[in-house]
XYZ file of N, CA, C and O in Angstrom:
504
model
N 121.007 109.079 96.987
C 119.670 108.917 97.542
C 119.556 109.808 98.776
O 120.406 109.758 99.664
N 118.208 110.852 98.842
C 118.325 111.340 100.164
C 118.024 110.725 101.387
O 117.135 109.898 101.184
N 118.397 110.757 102.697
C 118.036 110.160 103.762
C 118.020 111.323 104.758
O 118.294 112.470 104.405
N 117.685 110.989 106.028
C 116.983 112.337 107.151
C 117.621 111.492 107.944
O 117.510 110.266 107.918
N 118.538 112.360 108.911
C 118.990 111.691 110.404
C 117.851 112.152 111.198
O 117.267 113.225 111.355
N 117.707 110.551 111.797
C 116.718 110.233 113.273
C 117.231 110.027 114.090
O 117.943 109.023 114.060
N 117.188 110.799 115.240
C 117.805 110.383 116.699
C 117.326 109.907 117.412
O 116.581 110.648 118.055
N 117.345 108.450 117.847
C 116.483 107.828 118.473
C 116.895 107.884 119.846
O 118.093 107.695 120.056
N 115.929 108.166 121.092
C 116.547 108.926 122.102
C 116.007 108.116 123.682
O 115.222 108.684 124.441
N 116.549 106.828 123.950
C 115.819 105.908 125.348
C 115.554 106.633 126.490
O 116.616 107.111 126.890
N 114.715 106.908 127.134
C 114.351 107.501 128.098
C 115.491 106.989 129.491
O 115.624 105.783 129.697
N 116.130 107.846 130.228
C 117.078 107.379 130.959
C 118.140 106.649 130.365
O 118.849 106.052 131.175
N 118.541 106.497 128.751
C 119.343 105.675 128.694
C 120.146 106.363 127.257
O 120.340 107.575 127.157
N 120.486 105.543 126.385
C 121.374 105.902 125.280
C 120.882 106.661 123.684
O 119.778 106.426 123.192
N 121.510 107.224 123.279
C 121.032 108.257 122.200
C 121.854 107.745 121.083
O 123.011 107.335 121.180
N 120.964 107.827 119.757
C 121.689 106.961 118.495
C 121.087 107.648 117.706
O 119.884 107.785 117.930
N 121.744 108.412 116.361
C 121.525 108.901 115.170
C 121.828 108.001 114.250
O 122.921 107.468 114.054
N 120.364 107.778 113.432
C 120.724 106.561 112.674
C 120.262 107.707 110.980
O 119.223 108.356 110.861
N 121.181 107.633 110.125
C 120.496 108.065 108.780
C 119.545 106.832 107.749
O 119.900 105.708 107.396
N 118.577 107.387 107.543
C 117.491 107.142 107.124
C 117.245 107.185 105.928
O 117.099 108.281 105.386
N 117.138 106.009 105.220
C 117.079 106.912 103.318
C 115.424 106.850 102.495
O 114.714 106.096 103.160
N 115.130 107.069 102.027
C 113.706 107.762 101.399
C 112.770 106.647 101.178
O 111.540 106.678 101.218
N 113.813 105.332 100.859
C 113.175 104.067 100.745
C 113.160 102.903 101.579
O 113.018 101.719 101.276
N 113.338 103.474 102.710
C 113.248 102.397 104.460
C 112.884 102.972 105.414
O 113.020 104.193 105.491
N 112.369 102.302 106.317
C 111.492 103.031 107.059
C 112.727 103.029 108.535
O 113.850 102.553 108.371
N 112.335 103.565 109.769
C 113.055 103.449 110.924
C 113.728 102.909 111.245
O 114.875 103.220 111.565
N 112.981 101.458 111.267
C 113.412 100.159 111.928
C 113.948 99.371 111.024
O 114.546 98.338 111.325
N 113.728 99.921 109.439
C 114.965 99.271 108.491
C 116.388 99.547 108.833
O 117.303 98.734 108.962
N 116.410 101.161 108.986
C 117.465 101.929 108.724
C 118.475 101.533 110.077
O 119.679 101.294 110.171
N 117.113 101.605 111.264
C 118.330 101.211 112.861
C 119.035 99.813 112.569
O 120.218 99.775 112.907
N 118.573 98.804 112.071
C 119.005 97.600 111.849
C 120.181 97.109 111.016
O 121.069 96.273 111.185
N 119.801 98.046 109.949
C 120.929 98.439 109.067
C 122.534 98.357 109.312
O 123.558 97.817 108.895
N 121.908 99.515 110.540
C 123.255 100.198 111.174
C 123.931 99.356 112.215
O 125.096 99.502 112.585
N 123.138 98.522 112.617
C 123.418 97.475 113.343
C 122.902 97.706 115.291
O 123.214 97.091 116.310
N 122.116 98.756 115.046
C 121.013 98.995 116.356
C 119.859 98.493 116.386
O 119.226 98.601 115.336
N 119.433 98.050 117.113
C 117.600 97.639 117.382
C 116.655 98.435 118.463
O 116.903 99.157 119.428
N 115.491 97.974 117.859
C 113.918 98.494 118.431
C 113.357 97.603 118.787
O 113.575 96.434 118.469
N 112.579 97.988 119.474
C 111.726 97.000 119.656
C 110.581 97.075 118.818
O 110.221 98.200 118.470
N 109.789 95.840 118.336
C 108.487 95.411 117.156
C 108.319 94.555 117.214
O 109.160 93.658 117.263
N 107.277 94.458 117.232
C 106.524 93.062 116.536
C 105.981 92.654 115.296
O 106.261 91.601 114.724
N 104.969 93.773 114.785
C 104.512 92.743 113.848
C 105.233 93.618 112.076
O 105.218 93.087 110.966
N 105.684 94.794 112.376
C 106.348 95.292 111.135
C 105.173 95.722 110.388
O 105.520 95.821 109.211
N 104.017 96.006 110.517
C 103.243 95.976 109.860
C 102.028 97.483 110.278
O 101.083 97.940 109.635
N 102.546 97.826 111.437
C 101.947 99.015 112.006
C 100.555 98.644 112.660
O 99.745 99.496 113.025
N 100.380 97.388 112.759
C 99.443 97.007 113.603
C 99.237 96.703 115.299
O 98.230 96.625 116.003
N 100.840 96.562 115.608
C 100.875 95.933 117.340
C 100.663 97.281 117.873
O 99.567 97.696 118.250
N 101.706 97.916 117.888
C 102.080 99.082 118.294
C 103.859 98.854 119.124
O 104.422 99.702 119.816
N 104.274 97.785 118.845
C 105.108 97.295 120.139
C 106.807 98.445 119.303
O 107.877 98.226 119.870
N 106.832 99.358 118.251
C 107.498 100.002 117.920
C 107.371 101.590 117.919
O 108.043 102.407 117.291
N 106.126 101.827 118.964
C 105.505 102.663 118.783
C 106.919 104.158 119.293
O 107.591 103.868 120.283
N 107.188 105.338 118.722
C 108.146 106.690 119.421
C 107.427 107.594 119.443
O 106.413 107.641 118.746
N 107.735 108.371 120.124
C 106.960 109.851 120.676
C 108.044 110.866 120.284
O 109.012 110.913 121.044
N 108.036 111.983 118.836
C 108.511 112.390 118.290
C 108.375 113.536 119.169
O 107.396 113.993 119.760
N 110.330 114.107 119.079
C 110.327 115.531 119.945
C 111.172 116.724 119.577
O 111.583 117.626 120.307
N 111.335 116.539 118.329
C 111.877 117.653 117.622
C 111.816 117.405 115.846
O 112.050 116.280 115.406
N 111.521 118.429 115.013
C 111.929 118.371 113.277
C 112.064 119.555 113.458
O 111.438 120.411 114.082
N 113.566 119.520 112.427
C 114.735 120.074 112.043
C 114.983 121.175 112.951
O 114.982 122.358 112.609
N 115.208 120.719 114.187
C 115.403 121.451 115.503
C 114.033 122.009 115.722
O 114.098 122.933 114.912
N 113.207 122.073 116.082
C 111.958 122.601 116.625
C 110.844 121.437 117.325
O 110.000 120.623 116.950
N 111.461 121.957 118.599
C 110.417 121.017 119.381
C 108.954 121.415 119.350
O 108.709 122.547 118.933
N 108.212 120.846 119.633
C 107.137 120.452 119.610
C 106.082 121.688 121.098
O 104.893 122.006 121.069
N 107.137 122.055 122.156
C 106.918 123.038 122.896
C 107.757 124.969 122.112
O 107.405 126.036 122.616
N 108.480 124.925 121.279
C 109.125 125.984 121.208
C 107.975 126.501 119.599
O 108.343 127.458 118.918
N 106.877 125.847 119.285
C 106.140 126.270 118.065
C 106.500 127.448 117.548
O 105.679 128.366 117.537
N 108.115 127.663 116.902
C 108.822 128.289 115.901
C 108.674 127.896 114.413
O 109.611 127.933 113.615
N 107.330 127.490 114.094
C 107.279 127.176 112.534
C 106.077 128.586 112.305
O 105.323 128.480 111.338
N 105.955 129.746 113.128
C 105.489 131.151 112.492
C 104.379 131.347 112.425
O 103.903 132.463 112.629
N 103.538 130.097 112.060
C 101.846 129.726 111.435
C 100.977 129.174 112.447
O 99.882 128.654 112.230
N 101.659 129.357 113.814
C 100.929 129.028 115.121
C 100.548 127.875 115.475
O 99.859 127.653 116.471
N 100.980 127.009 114.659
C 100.819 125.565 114.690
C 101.915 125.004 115.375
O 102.985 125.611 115.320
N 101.853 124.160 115.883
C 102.849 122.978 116.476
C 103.693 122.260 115.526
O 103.054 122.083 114.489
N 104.623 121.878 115.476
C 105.107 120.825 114.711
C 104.311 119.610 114.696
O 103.556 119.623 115.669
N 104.192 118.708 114.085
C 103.615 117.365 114.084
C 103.965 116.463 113.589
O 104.666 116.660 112.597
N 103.661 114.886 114.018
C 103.821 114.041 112.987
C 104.133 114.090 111.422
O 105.076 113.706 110.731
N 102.962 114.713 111.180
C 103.076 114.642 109.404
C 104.115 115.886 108.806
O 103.908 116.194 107.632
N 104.810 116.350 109.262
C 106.026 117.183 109.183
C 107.168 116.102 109.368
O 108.254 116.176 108.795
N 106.867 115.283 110.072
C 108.394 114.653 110.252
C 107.987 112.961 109.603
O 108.545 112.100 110.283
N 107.570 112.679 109.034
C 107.058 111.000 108.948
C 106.268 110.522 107.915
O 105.167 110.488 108.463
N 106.106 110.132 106.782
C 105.007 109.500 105.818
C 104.970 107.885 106.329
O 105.801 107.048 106.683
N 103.847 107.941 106.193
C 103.720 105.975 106.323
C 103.561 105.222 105.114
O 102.754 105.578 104.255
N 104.358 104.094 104.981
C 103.838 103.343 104.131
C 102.625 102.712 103.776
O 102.359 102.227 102.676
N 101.779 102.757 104.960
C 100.727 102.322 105.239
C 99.702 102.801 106.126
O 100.027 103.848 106.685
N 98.801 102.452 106.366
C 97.479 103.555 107.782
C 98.127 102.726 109.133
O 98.096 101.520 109.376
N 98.675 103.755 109.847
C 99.001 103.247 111.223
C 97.744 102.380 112.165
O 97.262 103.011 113.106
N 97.354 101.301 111.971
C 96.210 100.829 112.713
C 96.200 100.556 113.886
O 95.149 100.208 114.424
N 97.551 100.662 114.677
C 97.813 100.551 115.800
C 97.715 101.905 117.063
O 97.851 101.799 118.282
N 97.466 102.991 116.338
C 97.238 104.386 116.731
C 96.102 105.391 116.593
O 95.970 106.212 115.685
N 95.089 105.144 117.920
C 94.351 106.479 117.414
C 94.566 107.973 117.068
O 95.342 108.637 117.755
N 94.015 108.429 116.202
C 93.699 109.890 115.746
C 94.519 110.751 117.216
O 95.338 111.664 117.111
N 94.105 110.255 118.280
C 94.653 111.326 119.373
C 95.854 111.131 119.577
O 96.583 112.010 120.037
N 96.417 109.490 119.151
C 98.091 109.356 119.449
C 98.944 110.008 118.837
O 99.958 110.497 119.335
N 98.441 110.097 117.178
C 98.948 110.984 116.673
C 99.187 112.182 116.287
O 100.029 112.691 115.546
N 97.982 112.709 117.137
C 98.022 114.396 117.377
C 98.969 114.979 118.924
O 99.312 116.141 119.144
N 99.203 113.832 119.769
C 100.160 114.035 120.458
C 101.878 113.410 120.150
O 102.828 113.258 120.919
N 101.708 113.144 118.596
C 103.007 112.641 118.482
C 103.220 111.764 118.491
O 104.407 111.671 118.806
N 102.606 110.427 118.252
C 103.926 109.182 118.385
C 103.468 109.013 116.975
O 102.566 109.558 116.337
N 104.639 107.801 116.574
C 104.388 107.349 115.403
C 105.079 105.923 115.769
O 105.731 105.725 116.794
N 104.820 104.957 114.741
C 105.108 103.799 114.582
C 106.088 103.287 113.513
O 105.836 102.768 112.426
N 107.396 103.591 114.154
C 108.951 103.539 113.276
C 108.677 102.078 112.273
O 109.530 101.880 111.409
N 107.571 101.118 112.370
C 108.053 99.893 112.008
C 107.687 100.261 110.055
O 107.942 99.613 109.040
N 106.964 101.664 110.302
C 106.466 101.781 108.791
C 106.261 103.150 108.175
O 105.691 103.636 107.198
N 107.179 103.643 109.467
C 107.334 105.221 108.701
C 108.881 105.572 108.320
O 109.986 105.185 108.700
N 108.420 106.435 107.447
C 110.212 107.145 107.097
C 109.850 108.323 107.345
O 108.743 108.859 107.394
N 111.078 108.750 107.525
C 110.726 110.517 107.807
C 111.094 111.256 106.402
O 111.891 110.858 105.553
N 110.393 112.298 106.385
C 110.661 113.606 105.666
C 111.187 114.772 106.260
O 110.597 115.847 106.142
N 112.481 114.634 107.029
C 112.510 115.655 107.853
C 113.722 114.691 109.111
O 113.457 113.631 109.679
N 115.228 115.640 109.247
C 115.855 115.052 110.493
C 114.746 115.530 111.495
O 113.984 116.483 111.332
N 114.826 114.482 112.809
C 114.159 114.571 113.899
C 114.787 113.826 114.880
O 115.688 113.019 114.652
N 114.155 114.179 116.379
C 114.217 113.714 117.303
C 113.079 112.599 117.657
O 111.929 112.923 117.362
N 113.255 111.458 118.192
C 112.531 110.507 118.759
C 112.650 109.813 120.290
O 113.693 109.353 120.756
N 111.345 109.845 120.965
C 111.773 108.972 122.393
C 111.398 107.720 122.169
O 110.191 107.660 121.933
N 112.076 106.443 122.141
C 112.023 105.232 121.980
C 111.892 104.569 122.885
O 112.195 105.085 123.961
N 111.469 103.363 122.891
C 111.721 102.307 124.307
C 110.237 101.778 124.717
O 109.173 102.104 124.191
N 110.458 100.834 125.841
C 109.420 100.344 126.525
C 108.423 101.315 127.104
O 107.210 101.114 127.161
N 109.173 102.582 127.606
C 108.582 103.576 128.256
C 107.449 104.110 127.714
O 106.275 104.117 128.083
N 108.230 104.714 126.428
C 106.899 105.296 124.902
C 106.052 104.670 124.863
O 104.916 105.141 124.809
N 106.321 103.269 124.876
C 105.064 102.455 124.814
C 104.034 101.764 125.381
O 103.156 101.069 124.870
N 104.380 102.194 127.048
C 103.646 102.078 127.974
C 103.189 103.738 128.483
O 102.653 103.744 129.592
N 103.333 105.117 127.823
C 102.525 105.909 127.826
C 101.098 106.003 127.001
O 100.217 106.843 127.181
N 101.103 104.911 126.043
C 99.550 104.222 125.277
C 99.193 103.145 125.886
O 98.041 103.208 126.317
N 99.735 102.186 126.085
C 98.826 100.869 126.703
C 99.619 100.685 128.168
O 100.786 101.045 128.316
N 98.937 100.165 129.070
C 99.230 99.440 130.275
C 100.384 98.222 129.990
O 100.380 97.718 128.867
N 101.011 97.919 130.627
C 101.902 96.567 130.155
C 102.221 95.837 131.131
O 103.190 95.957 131.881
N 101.210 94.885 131.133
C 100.933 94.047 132.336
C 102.235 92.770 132.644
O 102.292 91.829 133.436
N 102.996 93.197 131.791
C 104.707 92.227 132.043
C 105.345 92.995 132.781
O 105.909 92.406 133.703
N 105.489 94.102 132.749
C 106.444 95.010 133.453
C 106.354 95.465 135.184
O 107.195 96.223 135.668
């Protein structure tokens, strides 16, 4: 079965390559392995799993080495199982995606954590 290594990458903190196979999404695959994320509802609705993708298959997102003048993006590195309802149109033109229901098509880099997810909403616990 094919799978795509994801590097899931905590802001100030620890870096984990988890392989990924065609039929689980992120937060299957980290769990798997015996790492966790944070989520709530699994369903792509909270957002509380939300990553801010920063490289496919080595090409960041600032070095736009894919030739065709385009950026890398989301839909280069990620299919959803479902419509991300937790993300506007602009979240995902700056990159994040919601690990609780995507798999990738493509090894990549990811920034994970509380952080990612307080660059979309305010988080009035913290």
């Amino acid at each position: 079965m094919p799978s795509h290594d994801v590097t899931l990458e905590w802001i100030n903190g620890p870096t984990r390559t988890v392989a990924v196979d065609a039929d689980e999404t992120v937060l299957q695959a980290t769990e798997r392995a015996g790492g966790t994320l944070p989520y709530g509802c699994r369903t792509g609705a909270c957002g509380t799993c939300v990553g801010r993708l920063l490289e496919v298959d080595g090409v960041t997102k600032a070095d736009d080495r894919t030739g065709d003048g385009r950026a890398v993006d989301v839909d280069d590195a990620f299919t959803y199982r479902r419509a991300p309802r937790a993300l506007k149109p602009r979240h995902q033109d700056d990159g994040y995606v919601l690990l609780c229901i995507a798999s990738p098509r493509a090894d990549c880099r990811v920034a994970v954590g509380s952080q990612v997810q307080s660059e979309l909403v305010d988080n009035p616990w913290k």
